[in-house]
PDB file of C-alpha atoms in Angstrom:
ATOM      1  CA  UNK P   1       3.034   6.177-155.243  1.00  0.00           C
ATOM      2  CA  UNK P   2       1.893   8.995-152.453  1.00  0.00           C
ATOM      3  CA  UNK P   3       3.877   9.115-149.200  1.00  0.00           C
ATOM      4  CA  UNK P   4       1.612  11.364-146.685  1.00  0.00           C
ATOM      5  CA  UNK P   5       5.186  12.533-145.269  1.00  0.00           C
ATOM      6  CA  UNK P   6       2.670  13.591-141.852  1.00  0.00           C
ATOM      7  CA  UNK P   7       1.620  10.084-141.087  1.00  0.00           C
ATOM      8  CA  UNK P   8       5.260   8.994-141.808  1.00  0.00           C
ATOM      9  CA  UNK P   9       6.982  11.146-139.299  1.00  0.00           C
ATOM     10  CA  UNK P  10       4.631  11.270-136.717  1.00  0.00           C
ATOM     11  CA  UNK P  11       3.958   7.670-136.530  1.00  0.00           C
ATOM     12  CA  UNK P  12       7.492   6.952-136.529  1.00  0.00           C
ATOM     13  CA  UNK P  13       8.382   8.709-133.260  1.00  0.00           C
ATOM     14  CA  UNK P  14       6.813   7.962-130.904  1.00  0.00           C
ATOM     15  CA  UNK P  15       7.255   9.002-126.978  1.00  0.00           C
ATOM     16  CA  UNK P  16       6.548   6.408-123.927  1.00  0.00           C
ATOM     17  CA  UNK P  17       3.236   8.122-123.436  1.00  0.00           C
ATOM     18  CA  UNK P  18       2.053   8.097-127.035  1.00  0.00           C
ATOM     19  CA  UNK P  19      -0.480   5.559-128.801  1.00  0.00           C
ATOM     20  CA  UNK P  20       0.575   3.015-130.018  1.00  0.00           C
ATOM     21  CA  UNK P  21       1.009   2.902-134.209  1.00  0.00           C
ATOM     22  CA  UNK P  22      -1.878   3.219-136.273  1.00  0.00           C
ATOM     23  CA  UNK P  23      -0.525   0.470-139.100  1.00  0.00           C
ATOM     24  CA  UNK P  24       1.358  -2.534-139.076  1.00  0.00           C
ATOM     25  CA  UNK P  25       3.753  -1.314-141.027  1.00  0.00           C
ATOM     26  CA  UNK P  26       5.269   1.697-139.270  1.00  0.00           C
ATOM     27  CA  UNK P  27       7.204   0.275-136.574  1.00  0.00           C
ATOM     28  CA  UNK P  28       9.490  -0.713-139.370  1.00  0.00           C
ATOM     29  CA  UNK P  29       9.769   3.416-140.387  1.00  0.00           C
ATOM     30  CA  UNK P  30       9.874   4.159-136.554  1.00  0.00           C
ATOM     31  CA  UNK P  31      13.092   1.742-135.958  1.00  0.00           C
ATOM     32  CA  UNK P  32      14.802   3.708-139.081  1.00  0.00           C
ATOM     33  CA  UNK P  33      13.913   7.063-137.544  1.00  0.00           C
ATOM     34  CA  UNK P  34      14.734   6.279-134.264  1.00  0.00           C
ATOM     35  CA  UNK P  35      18.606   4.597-135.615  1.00  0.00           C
ATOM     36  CA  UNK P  36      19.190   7.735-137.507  1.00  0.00           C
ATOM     37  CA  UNK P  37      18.443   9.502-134.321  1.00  0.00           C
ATOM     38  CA  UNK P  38      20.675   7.185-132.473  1.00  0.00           C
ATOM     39  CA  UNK P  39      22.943   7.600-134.845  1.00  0.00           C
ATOM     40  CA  UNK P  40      23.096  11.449-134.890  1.00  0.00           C
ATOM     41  CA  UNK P  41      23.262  11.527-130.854  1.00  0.00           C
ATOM     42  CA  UNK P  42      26.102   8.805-130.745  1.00  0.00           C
ATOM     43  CA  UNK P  43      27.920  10.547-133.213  1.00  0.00           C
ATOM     44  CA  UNK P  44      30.178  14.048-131.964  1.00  0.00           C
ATOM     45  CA  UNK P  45      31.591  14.695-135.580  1.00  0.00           C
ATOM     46  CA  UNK P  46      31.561  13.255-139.082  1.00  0.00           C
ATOM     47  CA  UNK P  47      33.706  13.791-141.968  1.00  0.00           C
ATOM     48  CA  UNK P  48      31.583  15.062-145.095  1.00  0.00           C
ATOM     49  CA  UNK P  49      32.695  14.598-148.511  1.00  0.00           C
ATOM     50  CA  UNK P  50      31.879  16.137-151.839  1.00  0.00           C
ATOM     51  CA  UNK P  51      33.426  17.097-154.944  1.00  0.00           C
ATOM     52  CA  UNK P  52      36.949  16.580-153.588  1.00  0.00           C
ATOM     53  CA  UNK P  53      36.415  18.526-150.486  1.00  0.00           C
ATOM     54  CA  UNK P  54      36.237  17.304-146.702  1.00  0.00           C
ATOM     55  CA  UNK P  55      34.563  18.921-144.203  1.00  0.00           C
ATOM     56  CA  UNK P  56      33.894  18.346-140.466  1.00  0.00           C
ATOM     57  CA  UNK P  57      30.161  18.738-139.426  1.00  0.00           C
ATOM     58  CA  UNK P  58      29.926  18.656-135.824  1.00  0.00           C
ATOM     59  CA  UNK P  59      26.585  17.501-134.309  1.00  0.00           C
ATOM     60  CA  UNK P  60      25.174  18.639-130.804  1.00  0.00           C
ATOM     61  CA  UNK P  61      22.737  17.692-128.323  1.00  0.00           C
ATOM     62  CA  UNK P  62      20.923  20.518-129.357  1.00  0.00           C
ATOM     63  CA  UNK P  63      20.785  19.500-132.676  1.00  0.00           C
ATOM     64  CA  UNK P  64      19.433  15.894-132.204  1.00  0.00           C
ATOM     65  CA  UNK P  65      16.556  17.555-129.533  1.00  0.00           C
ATOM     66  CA  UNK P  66      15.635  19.527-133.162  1.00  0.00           C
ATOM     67  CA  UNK P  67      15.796  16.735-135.043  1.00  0.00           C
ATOM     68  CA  UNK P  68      12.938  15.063-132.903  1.00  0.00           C
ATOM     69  CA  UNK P  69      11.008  18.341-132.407  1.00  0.00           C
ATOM     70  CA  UNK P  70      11.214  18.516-136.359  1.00  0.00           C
ATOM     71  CA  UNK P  71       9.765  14.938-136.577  1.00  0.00           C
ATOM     72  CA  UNK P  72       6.778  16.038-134.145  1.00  0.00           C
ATOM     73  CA  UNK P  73       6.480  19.491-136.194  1.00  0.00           C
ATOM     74  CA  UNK P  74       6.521  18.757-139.672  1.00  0.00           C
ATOM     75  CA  UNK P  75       4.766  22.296-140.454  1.00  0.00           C
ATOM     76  CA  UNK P  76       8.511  24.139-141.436  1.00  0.00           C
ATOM     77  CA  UNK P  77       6.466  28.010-140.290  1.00  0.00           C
ATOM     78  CA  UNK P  78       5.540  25.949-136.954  1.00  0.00           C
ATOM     79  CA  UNK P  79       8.741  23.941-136.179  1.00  0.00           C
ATOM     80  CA  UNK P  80      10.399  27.769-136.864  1.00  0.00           C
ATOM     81  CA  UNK P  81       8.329  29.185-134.329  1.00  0.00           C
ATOM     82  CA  UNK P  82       8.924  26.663-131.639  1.00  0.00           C
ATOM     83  CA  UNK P  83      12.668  26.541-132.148  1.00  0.00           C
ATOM     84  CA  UNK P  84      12.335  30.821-131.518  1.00  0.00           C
ATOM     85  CA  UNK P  85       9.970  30.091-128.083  1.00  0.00           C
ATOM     86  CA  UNK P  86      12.572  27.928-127.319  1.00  0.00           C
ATOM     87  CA  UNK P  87      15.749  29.610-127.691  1.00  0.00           C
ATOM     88  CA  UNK P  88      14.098  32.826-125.667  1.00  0.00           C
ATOM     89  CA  UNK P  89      13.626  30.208-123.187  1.00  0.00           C
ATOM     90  CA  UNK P  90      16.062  28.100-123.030  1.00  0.00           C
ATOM     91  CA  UNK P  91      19.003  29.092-125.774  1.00  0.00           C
ATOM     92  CA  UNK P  92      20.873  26.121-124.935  1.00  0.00           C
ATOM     93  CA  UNK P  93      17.655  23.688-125.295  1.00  0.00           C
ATOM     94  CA  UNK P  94      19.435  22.353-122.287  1.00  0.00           C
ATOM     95  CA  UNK P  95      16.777  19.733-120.323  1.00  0.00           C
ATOM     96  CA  UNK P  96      19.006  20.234-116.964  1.00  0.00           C
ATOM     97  CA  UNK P  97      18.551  24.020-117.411  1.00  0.00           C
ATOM     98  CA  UNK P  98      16.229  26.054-114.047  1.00  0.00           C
ATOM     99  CA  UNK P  99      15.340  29.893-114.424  1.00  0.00           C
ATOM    100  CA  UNK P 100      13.699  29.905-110.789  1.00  0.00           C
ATOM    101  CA  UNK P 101      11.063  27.611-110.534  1.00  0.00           C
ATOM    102  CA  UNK P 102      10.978  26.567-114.348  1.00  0.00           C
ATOM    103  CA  UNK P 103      12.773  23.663-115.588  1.00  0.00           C
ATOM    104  CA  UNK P 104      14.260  21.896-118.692  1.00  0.00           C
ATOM    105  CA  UNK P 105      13.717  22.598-122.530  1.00  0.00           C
ATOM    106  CA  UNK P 106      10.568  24.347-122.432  1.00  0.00           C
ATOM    107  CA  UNK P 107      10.817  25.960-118.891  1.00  0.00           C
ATOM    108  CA  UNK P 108       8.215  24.283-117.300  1.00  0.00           C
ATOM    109  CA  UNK P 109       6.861  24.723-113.959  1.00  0.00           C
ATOM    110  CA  UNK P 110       6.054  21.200-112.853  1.00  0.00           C
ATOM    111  CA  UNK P 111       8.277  19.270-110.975  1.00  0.00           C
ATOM    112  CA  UNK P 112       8.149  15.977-112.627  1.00  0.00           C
ATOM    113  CA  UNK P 113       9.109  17.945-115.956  1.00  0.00           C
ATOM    114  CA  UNK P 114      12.630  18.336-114.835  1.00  0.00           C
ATOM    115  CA  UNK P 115      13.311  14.970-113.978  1.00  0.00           C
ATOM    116  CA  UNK P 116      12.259  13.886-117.589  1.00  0.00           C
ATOM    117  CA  UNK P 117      14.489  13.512-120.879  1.00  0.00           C
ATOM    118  CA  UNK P 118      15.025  15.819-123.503  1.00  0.00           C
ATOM    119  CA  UNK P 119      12.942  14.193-125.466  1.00  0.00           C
ATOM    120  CA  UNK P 120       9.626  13.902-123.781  1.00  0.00           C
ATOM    121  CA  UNK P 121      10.186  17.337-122.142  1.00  0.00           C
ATOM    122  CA  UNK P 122       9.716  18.402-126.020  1.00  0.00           C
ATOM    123  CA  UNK P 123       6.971  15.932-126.057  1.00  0.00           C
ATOM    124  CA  UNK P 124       5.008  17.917-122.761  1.00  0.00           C
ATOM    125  CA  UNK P 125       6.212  20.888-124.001  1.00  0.00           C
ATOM    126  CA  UNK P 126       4.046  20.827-127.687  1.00  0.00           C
ATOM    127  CA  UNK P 127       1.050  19.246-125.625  1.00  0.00           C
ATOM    128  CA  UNK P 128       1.376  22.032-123.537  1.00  0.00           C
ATOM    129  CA  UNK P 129       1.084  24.581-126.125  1.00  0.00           C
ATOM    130  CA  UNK P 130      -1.431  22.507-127.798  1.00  0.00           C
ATOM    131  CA  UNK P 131      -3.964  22.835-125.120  1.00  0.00           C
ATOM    132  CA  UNK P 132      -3.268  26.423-124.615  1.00  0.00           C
ATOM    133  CA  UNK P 133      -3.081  27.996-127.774  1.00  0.00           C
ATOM    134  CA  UNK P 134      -3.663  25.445-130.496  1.00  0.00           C
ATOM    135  CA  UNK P 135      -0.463  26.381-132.336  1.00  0.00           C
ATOM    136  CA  UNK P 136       3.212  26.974-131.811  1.00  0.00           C
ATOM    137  CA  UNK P 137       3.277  30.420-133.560  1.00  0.00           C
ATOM    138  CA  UNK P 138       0.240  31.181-131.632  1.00  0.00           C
ATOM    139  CA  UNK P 139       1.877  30.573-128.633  1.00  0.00           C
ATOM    140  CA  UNK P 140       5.177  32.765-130.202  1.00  0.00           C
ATOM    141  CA  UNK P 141       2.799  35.452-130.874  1.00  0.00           C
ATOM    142  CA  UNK P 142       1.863  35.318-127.264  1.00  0.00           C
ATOM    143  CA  UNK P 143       5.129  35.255-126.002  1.00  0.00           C
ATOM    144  CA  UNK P 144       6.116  38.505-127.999  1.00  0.00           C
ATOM    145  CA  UNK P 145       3.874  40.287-126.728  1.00  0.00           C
ATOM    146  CA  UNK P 146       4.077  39.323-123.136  1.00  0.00           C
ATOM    147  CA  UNK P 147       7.144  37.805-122.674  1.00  0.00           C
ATOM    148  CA  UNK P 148       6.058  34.930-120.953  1.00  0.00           C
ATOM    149  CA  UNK P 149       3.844  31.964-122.558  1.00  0.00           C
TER     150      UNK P 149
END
């Protein structure tokens, strides 16, 4: 049995803007995806047990916003890339955060951006760099070398 892991992710989560699913079947994968999510945000710590040893993982905010941008990524070199134009952006990936007149996660101009959740900021944010430069490391690329993307 094949399991196109691309289809799987990104027709699990899905924003309230996207299409709706292309199969029957995957709104059974996108209500396990989105209770691990759940999961991970609800959760501050867990205890993590193996060979006799315990140890206390703490998950973030931050960490759940990669999470999803992972599951809308599933290219590892691109998903690295956007967590870099991120973090010179917005190290915190923070959706309250302003520098000036940019807002949120990806440090967006538009108004209605701030006002959004973490989630679909990362959402506009990837459509945004879509449009403008086809890829995430093309966009990184950009932003090296001009600071601003």
């Amino acid at each position: 049995m094949t399991l196109n892991l691309d289809s799987y992710l990104t027709g699990a989560v899905r924003s309230t803007t996207s299409q709706p699913a292309r199969n029957a079947g995957s709104w059974r994968r996108g209500l396990v995806l989105s209770g691990v999510l759940c999961v991970l945000v609800a959760s501050n710590t867990e205890s993590v047990h193996a060979a006799g040893k315990s140890k206390e993982i703490t998950t973030t905010r931050e960490d759940a916003f990669k999470l999803y941008a992972h599951s809308r990524i599933i290219n590892f070199k691109e998903f690295s890339c956007f967590v870099k134009l991120i973090e010179k952006e917005n190290s915190t990936w923070n959706p309250k955060a302003r520098n000036g007149s940019h807002y949120g996660i990806g440090q967006m101009k538009n108004t209605n951006y701030k006002n959004l959740d973490g989630y679909t900021q990362i959402d506009w944010t990837l459509r945004y760099i879509t449009k403008r430069y086809q890829t995430v490391c093309s966009a990184w690329t950009f932003f090296k070398a001009r600071g601003y993307h």
